[in-house]
mmCIF file with all atom_site columns, C-alpha atoms in Angstrom:
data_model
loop_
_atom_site.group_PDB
_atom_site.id
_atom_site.type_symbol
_atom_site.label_atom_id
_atom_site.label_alt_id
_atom_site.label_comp_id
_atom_site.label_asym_id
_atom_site.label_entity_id
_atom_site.label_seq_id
_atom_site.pdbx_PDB_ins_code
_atom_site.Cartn_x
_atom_site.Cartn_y
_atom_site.Cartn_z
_atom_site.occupancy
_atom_site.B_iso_or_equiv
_atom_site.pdbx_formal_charge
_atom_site.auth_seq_id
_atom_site.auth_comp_id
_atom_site.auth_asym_id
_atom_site.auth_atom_id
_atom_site.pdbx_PDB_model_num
ATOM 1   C CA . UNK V 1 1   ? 0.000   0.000  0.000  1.00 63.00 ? 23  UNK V CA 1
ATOM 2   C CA . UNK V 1 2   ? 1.139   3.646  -0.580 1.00 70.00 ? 24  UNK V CA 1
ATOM 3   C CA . UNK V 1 3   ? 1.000   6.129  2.039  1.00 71.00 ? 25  UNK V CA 1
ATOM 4   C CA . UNK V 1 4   ? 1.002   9.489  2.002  1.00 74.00 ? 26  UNK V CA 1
ATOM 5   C CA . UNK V 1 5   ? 2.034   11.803 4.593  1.00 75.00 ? 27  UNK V CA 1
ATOM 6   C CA . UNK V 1 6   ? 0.325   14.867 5.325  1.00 75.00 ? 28  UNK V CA 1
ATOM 7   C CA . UNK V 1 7   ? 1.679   17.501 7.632  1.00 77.00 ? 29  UNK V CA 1
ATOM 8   C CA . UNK V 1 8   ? -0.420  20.538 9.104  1.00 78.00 ? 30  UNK V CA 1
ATOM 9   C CA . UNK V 1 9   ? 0.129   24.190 10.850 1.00 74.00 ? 31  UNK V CA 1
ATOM 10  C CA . UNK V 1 10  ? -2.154  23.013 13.506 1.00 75.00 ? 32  UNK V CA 1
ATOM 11  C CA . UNK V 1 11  ? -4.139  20.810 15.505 1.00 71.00 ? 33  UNK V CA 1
ATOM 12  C CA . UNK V 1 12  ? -7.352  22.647 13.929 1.00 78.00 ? 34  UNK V CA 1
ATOM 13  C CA . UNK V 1 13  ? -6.109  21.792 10.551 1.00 82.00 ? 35  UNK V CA 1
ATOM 14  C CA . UNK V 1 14  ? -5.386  18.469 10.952 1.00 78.00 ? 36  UNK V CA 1
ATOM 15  C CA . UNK V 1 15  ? -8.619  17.579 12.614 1.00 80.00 ? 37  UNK V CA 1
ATOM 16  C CA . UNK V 1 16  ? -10.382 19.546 9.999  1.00 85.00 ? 38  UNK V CA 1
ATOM 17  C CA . UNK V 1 17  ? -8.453  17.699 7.480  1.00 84.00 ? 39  UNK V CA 1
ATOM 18  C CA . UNK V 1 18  ? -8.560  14.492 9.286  1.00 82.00 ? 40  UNK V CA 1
ATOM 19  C CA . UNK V 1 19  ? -12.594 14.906 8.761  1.00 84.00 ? 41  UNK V CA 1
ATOM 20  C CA . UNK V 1 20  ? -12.527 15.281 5.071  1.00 86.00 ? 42  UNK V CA 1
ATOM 21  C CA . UNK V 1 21  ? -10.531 12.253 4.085  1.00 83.00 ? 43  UNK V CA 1
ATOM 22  C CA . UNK V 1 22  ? -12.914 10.014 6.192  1.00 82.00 ? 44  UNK V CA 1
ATOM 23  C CA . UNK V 1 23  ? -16.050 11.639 4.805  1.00 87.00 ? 45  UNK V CA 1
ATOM 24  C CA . UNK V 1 24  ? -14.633 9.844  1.385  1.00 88.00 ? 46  UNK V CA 1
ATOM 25  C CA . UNK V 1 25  ? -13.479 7.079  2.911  1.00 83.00 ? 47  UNK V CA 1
ATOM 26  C CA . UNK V 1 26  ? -9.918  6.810  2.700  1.00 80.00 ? 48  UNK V CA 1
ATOM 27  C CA . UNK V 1 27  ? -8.414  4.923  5.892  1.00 73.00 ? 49  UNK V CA 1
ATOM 28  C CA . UNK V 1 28  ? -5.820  6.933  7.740  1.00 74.00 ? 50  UNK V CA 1
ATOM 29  C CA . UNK V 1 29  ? -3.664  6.017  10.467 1.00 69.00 ? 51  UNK V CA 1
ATOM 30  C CA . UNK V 1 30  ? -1.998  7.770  13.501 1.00 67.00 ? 52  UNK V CA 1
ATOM 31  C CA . UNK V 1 31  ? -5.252  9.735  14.027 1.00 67.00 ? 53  UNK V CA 1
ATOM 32  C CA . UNK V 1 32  ? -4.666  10.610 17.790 1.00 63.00 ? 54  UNK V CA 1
ATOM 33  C CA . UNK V 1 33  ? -7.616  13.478 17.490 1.00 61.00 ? 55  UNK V CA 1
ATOM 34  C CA . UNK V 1 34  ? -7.285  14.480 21.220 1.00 60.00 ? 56  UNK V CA 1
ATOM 35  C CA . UNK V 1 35  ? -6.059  17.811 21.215 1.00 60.00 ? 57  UNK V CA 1
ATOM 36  C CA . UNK V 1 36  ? -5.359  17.331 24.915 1.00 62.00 ? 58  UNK V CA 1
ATOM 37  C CA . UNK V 1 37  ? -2.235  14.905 23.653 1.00 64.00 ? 59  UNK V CA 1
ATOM 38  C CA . UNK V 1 38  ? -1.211  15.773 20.741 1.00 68.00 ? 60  UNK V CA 1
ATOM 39  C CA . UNK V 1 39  ? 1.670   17.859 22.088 1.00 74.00 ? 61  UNK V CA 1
ATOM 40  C CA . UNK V 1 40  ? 2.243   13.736 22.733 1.00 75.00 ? 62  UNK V CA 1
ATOM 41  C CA . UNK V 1 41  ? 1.765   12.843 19.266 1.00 74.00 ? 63  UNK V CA 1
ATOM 42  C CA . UNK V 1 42  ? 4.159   15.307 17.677 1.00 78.00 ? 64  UNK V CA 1
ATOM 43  C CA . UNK V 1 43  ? 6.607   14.617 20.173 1.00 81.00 ? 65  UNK V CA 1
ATOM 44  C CA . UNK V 1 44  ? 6.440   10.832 19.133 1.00 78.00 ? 66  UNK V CA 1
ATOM 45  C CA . UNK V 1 45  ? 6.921   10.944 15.527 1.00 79.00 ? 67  UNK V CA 1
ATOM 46  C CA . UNK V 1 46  ? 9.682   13.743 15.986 1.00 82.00 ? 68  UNK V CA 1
ATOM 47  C CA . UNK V 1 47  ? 11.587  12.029 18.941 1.00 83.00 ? 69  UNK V CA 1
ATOM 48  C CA . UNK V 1 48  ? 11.238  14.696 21.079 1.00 83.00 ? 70  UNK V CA 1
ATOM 49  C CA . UNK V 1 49  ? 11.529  13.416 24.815 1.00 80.00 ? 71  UNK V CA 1
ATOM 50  C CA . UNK V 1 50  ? 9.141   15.292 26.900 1.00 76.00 ? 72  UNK V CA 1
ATOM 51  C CA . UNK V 1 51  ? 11.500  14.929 30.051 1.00 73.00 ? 73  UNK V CA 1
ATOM 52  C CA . UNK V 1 52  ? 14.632  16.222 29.414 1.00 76.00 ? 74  UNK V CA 1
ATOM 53  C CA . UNK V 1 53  ? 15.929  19.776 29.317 1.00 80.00 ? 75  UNK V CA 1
ATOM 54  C CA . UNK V 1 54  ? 15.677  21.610 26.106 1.00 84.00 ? 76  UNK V CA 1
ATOM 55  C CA . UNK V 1 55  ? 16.132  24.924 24.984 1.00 83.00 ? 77  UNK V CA 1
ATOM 56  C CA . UNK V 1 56  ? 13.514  26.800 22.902 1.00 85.00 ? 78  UNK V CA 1
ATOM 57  C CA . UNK V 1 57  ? 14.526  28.920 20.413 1.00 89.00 ? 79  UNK V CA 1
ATOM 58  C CA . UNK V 1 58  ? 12.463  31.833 17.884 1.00 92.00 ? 80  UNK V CA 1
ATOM 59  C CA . UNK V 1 59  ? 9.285   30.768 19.804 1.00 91.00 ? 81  UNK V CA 1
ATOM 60  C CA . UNK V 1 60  ? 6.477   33.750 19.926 1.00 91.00 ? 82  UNK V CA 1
ATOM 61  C CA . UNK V 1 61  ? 3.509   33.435 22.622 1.00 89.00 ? 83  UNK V CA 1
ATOM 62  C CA . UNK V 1 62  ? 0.213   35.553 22.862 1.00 89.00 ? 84  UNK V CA 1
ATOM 63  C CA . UNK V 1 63  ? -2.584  35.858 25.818 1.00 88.00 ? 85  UNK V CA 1
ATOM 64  C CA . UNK V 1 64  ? -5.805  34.288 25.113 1.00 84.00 ? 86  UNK V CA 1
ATOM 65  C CA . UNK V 1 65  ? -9.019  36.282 26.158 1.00 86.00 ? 87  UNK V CA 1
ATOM 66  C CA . UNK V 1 66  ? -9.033  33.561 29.076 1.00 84.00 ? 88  UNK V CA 1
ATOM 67  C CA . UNK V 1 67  ? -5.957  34.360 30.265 1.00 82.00 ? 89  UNK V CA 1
ATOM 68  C CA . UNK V 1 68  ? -3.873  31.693 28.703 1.00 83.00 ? 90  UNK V CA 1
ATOM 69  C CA . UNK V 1 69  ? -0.537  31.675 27.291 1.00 83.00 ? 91  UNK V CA 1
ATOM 70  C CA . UNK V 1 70  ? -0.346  30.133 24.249 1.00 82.00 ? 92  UNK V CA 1
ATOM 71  C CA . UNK V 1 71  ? 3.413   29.451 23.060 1.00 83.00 ? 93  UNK V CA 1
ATOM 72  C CA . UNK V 1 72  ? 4.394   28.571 19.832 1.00 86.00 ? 94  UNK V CA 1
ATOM 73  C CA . UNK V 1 73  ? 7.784   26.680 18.519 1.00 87.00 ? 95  UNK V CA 1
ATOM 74  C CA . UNK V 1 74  ? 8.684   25.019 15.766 1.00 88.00 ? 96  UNK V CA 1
ATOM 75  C CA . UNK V 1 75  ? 10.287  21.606 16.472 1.00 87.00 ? 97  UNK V CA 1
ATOM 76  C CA . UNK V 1 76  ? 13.072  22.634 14.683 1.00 90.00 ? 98  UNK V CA 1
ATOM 77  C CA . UNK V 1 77  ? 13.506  25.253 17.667 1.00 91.00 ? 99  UNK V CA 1
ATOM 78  C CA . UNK V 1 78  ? 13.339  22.895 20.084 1.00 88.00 ? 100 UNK V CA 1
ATOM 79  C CA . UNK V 1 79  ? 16.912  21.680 21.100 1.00 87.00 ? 101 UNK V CA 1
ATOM 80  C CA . UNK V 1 80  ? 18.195  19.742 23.912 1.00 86.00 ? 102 UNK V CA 1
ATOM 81  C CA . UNK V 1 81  ? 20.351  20.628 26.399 1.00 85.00 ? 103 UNK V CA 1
ATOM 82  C CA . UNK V 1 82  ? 23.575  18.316 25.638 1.00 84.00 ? 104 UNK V CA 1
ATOM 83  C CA . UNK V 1 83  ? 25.541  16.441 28.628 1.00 82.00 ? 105 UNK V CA 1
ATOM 84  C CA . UNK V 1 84  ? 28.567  18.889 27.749 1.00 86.00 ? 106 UNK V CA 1
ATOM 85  C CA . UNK V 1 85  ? 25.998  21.688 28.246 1.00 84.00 ? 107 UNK V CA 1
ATOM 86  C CA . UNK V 1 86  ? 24.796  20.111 31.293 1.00 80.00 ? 108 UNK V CA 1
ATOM 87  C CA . UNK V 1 87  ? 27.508  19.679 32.850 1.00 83.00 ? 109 UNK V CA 1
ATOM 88  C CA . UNK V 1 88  ? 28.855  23.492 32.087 1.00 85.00 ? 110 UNK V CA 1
ATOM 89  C CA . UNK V 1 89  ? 29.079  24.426 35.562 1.00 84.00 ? 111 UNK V CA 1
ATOM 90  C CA . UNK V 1 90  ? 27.088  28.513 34.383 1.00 81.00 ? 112 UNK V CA 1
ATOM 91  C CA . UNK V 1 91  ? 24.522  26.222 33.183 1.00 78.00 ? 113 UNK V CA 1
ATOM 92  C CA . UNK V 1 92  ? 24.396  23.718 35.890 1.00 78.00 ? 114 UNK V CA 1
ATOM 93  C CA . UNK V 1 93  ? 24.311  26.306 38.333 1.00 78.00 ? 115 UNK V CA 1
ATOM 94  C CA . UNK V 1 94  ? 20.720  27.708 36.817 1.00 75.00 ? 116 UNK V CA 1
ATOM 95  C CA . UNK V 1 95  ? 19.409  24.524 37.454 1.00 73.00 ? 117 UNK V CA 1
ATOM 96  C CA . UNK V 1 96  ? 20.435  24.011 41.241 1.00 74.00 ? 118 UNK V CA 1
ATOM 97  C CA . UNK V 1 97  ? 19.308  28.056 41.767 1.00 72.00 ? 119 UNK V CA 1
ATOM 98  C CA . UNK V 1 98  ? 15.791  26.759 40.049 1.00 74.00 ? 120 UNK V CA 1
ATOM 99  C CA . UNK V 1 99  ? 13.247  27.254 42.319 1.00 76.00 ? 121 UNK V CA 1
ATOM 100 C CA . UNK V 1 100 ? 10.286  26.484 40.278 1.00 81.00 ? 122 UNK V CA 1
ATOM 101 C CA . UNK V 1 101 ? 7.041   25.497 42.193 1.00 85.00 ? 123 UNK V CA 1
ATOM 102 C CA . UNK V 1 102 ? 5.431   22.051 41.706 1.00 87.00 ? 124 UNK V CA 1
ATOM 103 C CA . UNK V 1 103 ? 2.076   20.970 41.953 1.00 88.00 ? 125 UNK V CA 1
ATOM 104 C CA . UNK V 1 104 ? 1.068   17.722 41.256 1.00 90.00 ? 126 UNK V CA 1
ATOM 105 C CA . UNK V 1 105 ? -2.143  15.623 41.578 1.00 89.00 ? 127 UNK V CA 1
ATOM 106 C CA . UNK V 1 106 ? -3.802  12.374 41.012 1.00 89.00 ? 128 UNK V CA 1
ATOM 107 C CA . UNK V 1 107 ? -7.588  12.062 40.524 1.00 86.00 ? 129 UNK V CA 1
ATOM 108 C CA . UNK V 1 108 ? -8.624  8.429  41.644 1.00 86.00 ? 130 UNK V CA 1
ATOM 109 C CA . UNK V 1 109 ? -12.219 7.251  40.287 1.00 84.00 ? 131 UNK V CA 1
ATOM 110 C CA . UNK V 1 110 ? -14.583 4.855  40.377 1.00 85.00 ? 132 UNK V CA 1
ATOM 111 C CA . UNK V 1 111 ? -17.368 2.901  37.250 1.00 86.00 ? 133 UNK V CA 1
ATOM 112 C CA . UNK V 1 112 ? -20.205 0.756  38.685 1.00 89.00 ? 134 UNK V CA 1
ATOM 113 C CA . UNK V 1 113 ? -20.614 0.124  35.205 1.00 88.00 ? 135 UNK V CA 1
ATOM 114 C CA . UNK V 1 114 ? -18.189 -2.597 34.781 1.00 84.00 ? 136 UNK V CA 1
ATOM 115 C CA . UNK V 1 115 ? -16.903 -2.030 31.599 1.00 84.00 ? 137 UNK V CA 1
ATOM 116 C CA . UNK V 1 116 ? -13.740 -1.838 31.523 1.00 78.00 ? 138 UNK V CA 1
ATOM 117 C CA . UNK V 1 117 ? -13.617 1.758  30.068 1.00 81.00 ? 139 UNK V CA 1
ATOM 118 C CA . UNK V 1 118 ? -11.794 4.967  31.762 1.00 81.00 ? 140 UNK V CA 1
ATOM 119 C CA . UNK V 1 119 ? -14.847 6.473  33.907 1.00 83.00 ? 141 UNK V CA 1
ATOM 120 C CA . UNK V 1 120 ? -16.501 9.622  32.455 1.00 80.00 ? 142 UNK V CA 1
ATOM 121 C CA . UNK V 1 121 ? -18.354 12.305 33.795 1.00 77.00 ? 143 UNK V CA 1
ATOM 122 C CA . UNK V 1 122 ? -21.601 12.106 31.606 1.00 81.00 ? 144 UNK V CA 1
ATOM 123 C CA . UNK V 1 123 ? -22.504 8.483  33.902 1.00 83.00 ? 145 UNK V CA 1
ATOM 124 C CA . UNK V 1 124 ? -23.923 9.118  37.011 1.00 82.00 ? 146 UNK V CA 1
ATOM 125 C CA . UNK V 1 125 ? -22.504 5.697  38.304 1.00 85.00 ? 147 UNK V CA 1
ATOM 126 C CA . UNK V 1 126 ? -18.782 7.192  37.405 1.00 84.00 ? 148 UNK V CA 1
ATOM 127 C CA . UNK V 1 127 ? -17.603 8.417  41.049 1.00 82.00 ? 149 UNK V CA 1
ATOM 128 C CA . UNK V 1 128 ? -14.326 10.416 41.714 1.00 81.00 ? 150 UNK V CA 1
ATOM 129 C CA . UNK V 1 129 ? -13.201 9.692  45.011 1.00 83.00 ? 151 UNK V CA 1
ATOM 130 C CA . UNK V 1 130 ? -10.527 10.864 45.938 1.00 86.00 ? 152 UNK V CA 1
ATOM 131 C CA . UNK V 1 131 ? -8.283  13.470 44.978 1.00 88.00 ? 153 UNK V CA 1
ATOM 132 C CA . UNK V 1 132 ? -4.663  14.372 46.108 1.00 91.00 ? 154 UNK V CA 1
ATOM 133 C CA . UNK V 1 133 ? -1.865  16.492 45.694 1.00 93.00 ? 155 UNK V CA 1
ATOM 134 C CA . UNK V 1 134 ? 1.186   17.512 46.218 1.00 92.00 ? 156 UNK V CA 1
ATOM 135 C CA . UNK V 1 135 ? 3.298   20.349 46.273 1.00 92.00 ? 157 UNK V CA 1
ATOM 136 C CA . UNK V 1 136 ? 6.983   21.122 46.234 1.00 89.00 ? 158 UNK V CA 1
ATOM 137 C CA . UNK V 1 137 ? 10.284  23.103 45.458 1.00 85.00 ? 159 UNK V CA 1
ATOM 138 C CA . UNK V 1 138 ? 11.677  21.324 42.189 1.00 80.00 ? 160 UNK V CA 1
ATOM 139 C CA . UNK V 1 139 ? 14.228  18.570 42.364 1.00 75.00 ? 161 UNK V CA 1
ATOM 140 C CA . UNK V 1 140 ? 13.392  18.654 46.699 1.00 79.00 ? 162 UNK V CA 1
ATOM 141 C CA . UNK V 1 141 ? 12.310  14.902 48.030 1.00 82.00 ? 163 UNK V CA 1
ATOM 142 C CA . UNK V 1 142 ? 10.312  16.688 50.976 1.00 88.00 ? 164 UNK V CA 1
ATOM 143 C CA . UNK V 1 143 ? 6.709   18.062 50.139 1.00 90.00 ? 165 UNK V CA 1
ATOM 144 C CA . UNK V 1 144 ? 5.748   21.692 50.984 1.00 91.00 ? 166 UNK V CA 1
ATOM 145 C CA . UNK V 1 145 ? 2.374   20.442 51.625 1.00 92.00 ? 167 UNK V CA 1
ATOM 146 C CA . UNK V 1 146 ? 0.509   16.975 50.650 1.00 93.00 ? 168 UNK V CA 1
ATOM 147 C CA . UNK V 1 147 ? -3.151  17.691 50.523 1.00 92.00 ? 169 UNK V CA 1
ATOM 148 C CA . UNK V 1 148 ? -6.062  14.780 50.208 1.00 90.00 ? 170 UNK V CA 1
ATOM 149 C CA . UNK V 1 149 ? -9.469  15.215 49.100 1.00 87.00 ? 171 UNK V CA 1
ATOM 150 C CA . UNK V 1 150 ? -11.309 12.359 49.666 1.00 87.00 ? 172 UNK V CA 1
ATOM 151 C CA . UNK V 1 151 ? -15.730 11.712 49.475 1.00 83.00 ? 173 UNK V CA 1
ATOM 152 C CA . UNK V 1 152 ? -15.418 9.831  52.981 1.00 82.00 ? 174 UNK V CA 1
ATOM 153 C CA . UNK V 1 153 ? -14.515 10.299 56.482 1.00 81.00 ? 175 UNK V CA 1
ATOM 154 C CA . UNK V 1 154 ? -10.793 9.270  56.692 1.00 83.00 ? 176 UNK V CA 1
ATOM 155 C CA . UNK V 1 155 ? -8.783  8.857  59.612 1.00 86.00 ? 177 UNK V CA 1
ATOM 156 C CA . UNK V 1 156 ? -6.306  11.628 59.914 1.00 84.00 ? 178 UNK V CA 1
ATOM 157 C CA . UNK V 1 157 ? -2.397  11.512 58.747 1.00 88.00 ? 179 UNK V CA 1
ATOM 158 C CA . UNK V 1 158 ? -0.317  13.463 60.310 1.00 89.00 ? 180 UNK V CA 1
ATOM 159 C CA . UNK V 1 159 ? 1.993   14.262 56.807 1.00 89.00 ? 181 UNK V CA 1
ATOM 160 C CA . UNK V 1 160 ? -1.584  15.010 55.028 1.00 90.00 ? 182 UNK V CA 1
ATOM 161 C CA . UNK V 1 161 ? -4.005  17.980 54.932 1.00 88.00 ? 183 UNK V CA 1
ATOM 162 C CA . UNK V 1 162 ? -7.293  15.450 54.714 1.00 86.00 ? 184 UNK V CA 1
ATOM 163 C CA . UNK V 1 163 ? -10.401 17.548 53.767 1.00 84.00 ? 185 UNK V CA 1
ATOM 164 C CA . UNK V 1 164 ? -13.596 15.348 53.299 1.00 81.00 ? 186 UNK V CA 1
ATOM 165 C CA . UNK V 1 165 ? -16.299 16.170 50.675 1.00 76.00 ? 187 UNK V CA 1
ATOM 166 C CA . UNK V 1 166 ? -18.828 15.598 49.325 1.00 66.00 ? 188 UNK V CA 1
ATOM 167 C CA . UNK V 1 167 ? -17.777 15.192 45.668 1.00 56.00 ? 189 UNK V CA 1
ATOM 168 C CA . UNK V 1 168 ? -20.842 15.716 43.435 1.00 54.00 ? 190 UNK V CA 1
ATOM 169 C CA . UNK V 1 169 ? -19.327 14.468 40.089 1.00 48.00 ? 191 UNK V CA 1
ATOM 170 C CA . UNK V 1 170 ? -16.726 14.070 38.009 1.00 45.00 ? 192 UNK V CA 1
ATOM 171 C CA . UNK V 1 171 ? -16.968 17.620 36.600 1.00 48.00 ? 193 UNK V CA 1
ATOM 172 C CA . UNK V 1 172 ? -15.497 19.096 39.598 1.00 50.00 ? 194 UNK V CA 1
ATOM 173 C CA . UNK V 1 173 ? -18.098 20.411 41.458 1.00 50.00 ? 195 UNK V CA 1
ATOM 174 C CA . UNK V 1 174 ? -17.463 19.450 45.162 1.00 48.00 ? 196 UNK V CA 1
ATOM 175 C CA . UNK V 1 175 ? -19.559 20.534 48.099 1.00 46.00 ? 197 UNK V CA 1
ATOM 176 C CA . UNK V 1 176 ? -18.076 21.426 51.903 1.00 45.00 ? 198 UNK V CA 1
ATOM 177 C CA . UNK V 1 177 ? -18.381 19.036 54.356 1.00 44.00 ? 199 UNK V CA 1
ATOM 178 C CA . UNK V 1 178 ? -15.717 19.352 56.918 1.00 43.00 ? 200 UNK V CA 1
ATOM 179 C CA . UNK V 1 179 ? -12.084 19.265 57.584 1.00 46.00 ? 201 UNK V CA 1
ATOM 180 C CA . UNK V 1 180 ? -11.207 15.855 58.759 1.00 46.00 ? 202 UNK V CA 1
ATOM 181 C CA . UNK V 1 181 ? -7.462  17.651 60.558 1.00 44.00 ? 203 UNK V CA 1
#
């Protein structure tokens, strides 16, 4: 079979593209239409590891009326930072001054539905039930803070800010009970 590969500006394109060529009929593959991941997508096919340092280069960036930044690089711009750059002790230095703040979460859930999909909000037997987070000073072992939300009563931790609620659903909306510690 021949294959033809199509690139686009944008994730609007390609979707919108995408769209067309199944209207007709022609099969397509690597469709990963999430726009949510396709930063993971076009990091696959251009071997671009998303957890190493890199430098970006001739990027521009604009605030959307909601208050986002939206930043825009070519891949070609994107360049990592090699182990002789690394280990440049001006460079090296940067990183041990970085004092970037780190939040990070997990969102644990629940389906009564049994079947064997990822739960989604639009069921009413799809439960989120507990959420957690941390937060800390980059590249530090020891959390700032390490806070628990969870939908029952919980015996306290002492290393955990435990708040119980009443979780309504899995769209976010949650609903004051009372502070467990």
């Amino acid at each position: 079979k021949a294959y033809i590969r199509v690139r686009t500006w944008n994730h609007f394109d390609r979707y919108n593209a995408l769209k067309a060529v199944r209207e007709v009929g022609i099969h397509t593959a690597s469709d990963d239409l999430n726009c949510q991941y396709y930063y993971r997508k076009v990091a696959r096919e251009e071997r671009l590891p998303l957890s190493s340092w890199a430098v970006l280069r001739n990027y521009s960036y604009e605030l959307a009326p909601d208050g986002i930044y939206l930043f825009r690089v070519s891949v070609n711009n994107y360049n990592l930072i090699s182990e002789d750059e690394y280990n440049n002790p001006l460079i090296s230095s940067a990183f041990l001054r970085d004092r970037t703040l780190i939040l990070t979460w997990d969102i644990e859930t629940y389906s009564s539905r049994k079947t064997g999909e990822v739960p989604n909000a639009k069921y009413d037997e799809d439960k989120v039930f507990m959420i957690c987070m941390t937060v800390h000073w980059k590249d530090d072992p020891e959390p700032l803070k390490q806070i628990c939300l969870v939908d029952v009563e919980t015996a306290p931790d002492p290393g955990w800010i435990t708040i119980a609620l009443t979780i309504h659903n899995m769209t976010g909306d949650l609903l004051w009970r009372k502070p467990v510690n």
